[in-house]
mmCIF file of C-alpha atoms in Angstrom:
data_model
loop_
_atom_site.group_PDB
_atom_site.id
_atom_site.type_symbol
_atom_site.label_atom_id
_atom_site.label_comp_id
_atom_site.label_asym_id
_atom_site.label_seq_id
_atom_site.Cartn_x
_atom_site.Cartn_y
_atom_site.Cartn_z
ATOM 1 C CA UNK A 1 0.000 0.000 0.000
ATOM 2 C CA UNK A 2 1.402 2.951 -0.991
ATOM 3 C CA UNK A 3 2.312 5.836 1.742
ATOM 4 C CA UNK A 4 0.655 8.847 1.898
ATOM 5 C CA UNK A 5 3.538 10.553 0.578
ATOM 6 C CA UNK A 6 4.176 8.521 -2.225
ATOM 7 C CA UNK A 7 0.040 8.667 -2.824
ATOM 8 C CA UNK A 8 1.186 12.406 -3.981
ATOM 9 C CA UNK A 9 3.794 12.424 -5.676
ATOM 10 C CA UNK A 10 2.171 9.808 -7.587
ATOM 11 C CA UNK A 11 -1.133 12.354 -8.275
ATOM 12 C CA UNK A 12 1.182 15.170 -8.947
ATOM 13 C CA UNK A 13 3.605 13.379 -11.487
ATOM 14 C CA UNK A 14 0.195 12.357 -13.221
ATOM 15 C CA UNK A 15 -1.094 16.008 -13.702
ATOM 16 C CA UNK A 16 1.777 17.397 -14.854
ATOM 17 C CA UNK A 17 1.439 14.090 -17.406
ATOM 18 C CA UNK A 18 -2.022 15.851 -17.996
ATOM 19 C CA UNK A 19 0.312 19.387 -18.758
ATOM 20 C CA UNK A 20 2.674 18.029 -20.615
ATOM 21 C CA UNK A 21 0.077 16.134 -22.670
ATOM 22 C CA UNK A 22 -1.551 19.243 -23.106
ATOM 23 C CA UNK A 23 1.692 20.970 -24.127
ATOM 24 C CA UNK A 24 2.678 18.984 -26.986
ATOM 25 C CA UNK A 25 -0.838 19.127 -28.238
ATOM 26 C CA UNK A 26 -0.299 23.099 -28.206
ATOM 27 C CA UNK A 27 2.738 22.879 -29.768
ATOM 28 C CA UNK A 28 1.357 20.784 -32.206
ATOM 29 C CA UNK A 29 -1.629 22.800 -32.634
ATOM 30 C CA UNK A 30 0.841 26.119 -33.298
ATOM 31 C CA UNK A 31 3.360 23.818 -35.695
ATOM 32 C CA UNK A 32 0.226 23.192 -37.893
ATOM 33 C CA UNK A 33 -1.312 26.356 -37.809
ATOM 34 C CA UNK A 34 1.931 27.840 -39.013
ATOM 35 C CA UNK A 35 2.689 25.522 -41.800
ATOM 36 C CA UNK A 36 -1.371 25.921 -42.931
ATOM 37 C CA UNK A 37 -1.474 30.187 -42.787
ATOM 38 C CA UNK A 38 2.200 30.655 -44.192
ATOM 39 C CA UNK A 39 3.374 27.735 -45.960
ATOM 40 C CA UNK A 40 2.706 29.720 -49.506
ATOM 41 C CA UNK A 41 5.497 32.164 -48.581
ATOM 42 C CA UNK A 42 7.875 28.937 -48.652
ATOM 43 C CA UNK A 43 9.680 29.904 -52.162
ATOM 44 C CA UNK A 44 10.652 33.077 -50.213
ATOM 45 C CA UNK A 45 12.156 31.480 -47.058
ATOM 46 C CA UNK A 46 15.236 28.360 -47.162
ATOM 47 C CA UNK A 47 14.022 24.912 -47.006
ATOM 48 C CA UNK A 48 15.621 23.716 -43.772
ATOM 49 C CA UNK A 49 14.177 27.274 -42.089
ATOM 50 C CA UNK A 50 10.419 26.328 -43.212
ATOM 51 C CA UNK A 51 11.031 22.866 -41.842
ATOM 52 C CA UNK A 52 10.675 24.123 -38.055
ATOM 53 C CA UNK A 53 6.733 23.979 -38.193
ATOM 54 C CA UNK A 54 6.516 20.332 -39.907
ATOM 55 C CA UNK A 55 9.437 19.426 -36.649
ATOM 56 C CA UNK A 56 7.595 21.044 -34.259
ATOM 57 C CA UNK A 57 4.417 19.234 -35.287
ATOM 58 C CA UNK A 58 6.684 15.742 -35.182
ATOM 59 C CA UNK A 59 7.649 16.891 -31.486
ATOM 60 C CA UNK A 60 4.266 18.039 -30.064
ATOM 61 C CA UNK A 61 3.129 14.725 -31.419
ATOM 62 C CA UNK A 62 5.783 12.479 -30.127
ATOM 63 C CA UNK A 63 5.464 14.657 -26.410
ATOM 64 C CA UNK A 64 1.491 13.638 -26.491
ATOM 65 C CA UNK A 65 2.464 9.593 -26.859
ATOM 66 C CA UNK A 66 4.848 9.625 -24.155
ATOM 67 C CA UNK A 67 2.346 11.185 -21.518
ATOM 68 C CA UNK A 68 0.916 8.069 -22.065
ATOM 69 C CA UNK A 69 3.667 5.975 -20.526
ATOM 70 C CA UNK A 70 3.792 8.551 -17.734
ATOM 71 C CA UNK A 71 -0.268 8.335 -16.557
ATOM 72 C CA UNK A 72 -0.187 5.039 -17.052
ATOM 73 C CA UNK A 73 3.023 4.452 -14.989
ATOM 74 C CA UNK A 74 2.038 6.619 -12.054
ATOM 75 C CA UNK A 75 -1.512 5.393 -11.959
ATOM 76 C CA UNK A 76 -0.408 1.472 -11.740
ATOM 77 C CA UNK A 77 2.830 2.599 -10.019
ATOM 78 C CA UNK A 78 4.697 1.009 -12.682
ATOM 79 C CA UNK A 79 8.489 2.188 -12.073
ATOM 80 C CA UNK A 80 9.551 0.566 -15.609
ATOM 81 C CA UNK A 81 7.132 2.785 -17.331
ATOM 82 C CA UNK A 82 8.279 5.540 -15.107
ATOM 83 C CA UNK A 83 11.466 5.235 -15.955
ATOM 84 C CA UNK A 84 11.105 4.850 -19.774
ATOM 85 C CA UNK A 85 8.838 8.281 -19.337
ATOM 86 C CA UNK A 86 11.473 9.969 -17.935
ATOM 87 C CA UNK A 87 14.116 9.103 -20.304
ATOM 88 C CA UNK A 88 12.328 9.591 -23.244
ATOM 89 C CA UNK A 89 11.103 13.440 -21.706
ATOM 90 C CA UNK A 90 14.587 13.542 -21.193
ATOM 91 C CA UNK A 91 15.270 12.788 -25.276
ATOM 92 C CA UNK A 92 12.924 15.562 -26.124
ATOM 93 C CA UNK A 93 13.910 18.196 -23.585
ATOM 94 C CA UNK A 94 17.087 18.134 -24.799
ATOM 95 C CA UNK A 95 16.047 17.983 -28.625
ATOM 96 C CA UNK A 96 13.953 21.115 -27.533
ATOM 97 C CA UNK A 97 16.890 22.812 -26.345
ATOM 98 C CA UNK A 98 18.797 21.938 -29.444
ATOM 99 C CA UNK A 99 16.120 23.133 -31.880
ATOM 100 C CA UNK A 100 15.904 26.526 -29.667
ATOM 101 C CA UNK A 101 19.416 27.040 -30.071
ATOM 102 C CA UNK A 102 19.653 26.075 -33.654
ATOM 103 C CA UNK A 103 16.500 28.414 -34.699
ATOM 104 C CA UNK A 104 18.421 31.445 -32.887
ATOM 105 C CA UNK A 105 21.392 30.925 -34.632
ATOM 106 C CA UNK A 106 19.389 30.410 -38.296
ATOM 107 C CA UNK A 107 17.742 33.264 -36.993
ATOM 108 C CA UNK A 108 20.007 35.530 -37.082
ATOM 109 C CA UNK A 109 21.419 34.910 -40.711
ATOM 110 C CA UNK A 110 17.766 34.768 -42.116
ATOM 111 C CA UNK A 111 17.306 37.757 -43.804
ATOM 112 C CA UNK A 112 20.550 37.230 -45.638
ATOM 113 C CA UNK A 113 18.455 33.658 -46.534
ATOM 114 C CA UNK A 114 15.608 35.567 -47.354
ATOM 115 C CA UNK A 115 17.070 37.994 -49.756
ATOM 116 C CA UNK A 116 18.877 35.382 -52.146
ATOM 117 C CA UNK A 117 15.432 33.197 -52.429
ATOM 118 C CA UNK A 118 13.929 36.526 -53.322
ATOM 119 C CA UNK A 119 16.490 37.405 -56.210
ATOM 120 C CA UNK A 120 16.474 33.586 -57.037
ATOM 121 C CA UNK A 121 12.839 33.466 -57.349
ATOM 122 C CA UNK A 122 12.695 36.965 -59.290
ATOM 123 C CA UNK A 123 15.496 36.115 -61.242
ATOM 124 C CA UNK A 124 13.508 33.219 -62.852
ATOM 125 C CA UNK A 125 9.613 34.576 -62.812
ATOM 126 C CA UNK A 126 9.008 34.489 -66.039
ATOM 127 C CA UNK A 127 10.295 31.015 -66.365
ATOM 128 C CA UNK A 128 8.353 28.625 -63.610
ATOM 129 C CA UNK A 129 4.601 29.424 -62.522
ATOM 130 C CA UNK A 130 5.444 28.461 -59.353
ATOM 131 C CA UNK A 131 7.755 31.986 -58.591
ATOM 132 C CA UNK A 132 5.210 33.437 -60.719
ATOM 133 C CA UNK A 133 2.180 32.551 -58.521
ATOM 134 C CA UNK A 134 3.808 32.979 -55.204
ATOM 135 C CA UNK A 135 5.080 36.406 -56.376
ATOM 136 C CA UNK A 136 1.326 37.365 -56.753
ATOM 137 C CA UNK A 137 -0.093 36.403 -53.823
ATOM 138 C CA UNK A 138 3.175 37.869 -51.609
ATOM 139 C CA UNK A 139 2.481 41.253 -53.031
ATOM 140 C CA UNK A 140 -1.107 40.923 -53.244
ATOM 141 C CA UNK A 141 -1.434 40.051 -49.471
ATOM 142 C CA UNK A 142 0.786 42.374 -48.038
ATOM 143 C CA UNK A 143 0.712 45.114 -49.937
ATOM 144 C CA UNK A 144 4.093 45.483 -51.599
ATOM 145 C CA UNK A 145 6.195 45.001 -54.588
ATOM 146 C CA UNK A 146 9.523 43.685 -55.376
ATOM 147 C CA UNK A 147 12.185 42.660 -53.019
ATOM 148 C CA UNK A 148 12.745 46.409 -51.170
ATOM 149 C CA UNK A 149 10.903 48.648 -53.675
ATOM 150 C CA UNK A 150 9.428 48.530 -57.687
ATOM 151 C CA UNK A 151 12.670 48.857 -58.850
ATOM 152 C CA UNK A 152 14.164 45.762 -58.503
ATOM 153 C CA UNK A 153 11.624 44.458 -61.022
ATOM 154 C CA UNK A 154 13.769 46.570 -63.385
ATOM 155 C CA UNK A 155 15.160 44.173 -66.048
ATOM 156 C CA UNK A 156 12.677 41.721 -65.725
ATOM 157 C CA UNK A 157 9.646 43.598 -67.113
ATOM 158 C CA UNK A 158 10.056 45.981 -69.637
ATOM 159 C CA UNK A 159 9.522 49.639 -69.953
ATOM 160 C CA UNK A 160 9.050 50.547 -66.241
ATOM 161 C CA UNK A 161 5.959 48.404 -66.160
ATOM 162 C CA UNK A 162 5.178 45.596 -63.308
ATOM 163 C CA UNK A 163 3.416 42.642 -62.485
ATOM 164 C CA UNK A 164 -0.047 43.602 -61.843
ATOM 165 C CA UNK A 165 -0.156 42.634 -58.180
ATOM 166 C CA UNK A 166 2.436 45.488 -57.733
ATOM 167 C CA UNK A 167 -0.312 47.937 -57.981
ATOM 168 C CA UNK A 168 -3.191 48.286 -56.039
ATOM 169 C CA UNK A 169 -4.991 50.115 -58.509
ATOM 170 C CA UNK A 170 -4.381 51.662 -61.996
ATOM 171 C CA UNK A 171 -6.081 55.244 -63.511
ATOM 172 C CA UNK A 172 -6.981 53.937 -66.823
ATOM 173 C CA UNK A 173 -6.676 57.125 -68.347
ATOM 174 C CA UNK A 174 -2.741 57.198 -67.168
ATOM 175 C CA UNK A 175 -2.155 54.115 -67.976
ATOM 176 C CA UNK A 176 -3.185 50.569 -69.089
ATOM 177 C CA UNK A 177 -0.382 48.919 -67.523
ATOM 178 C CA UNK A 178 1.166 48.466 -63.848
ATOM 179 C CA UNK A 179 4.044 50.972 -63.639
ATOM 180 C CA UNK A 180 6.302 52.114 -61.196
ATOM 181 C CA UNK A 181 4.273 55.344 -61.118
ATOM 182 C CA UNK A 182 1.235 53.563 -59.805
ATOM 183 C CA UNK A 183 2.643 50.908 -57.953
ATOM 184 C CA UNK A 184 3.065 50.032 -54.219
ATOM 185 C CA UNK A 185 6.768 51.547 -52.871
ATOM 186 C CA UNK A 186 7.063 49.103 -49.700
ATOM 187 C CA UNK A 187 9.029 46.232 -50.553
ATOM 188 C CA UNK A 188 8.437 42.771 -49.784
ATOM 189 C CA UNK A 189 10.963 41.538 -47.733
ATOM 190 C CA UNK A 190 11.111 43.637 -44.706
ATOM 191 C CA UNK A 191 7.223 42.699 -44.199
ATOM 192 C CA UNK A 192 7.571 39.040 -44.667
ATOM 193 C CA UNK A 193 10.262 39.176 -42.317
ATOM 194 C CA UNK A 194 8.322 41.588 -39.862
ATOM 195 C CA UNK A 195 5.676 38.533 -40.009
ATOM 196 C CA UNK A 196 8.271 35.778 -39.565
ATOM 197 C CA UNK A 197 10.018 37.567 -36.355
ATOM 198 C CA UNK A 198 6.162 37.792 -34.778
ATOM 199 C CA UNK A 199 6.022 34.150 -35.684
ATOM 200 C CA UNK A 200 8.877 33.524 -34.177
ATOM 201 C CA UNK A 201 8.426 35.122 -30.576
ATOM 202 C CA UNK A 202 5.149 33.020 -30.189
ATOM 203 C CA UNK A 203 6.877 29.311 -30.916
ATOM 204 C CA UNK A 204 9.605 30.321 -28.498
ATOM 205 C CA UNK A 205 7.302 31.687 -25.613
ATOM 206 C CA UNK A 206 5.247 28.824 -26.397
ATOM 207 C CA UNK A 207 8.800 26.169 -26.604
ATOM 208 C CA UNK A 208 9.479 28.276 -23.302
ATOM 209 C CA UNK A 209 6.466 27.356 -21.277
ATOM 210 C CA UNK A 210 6.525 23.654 -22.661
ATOM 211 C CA UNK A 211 9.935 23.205 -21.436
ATOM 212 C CA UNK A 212 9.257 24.377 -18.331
ATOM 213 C CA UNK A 213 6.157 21.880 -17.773
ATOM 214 C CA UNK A 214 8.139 19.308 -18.907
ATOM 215 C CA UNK A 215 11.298 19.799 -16.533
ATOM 216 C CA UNK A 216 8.962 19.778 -13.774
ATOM 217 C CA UNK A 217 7.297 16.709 -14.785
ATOM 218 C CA UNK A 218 10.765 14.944 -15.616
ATOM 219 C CA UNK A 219 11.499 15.700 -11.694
ATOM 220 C CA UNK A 220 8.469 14.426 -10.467
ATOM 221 C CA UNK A 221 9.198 11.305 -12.527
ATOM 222 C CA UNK A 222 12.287 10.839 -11.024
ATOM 223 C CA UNK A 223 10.895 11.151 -7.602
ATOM 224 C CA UNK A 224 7.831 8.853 -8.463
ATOM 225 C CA UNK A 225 10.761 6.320 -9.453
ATOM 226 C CA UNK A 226 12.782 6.117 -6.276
ATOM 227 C CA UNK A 227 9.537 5.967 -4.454
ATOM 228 C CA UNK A 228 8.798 3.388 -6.363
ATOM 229 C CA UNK A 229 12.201 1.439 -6.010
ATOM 230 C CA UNK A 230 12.030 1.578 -2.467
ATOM 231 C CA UNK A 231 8.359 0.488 -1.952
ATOM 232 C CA UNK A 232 9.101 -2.504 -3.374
ATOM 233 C CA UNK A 233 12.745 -2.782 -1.711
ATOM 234 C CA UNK A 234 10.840 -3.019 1.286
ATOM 235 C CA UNK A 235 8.378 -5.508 0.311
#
């Protein structure tokens, strides 16, 4: 029978299960709602940057299965599925960690990322539909045209004129055509990058609170363990 002590920690460890549970379904909820509202600005941003939302999906998932092993170990005061709990929370913590230091070190070269998939995907609009379609919606969403202004469409379209998303609208009677003399003056970059930064500050407040459940729970697992050990030592 297990002491009244042990009768808590065991409760304890199980609701922070219940947190943690809950975390990786949030941060699988935030991976997926970032990959679904933004992933049409992926020509614009490197591949290995865009794959933090599919990663952080893979994580939040993989932190939901292992609350599994922790209720169930702390409800039928199981100290082998205690102890595979705690390693594998462990495993992700630090993988966590890893992928917080790696995104602030990406994230600091990322507009320097940013600006050669915008010349890259400029450079060849007129070739694949894909740059083509992606340019539209970029400037139609957000207002703005080129990479930091309607200029650096020059050499690309002829004769001053634009892509049509450039402008917002056109005076028929001044022209029949997007120019630079109609057309938005913001460029593109600095706002996409405005957006990503936002972005950015939620997943790591969010990674933040996360890794704070899950250090607490980790500890509580460890304490549910040795409680365990020792119950039965003494049996």
């Amino acid at each position: 029978m297990a002491s009244g002590g042990l009768t808590c920690v065991k409760y304890i460890t199980f609701v922070c299960n219940l947190l943690f549970a809950l975390s990786g379904l949030l941060i699988l909820l935030v991976g997926a709602m970032v990959q679904l509202n933004y992933a049409h600005y992926s020509n614009f941003v490197s591949d290995h940057i865009w794959t933090a939302p599919i990663i952080l999906m893979v994580v939040g998932a993989a932190v939901a299965f292992i609350c599994f092993l922790g209720c169930c170990g702390a409800l039928k005061e199981n100290s082998c599925m205690i102890l595979s709990f705690a390693i594998l929370a462990v495993v992700i913590f630090l993988l966590e960690i890893g992928l917080g230091i790696a995104g602030y070190v990406k994230h600091s070269g990322l507009q320097q990322l940013m600006e050669t998939q915008f010349n890259t995907t400029m450079k060849h609009y007129k070739e694949r539909d894909d740059y083509r379609d992606a340019w539209t919606l970029l400037q139609t969403e957000l207002d703005c045209c080129g990479t930091y202004g309607p200029n650096d469409w020059d050499g690309i379209f002829p004769n001053k004129t634009l892509s049509p998303s450039c402008c917002k609208l056109i005076n028929l009677s001044e022209a029949q055509e997007c120019t630079t003399m109609h057309a938005i003056n913001e460029g593109c970059l600095n706002k996409l990058l405005s957006i990503l930064d936002s972005k950015t500050l939620v997943l790591a407040g969010v990674v933040l609170a996360v890794a704070g459940i899950q250090l607490l729970t980790i500890l509580f697992a460890c304490c549910l363990y040795r409680s365990f050990r020792r119950s039965y030592d003494h049996v």
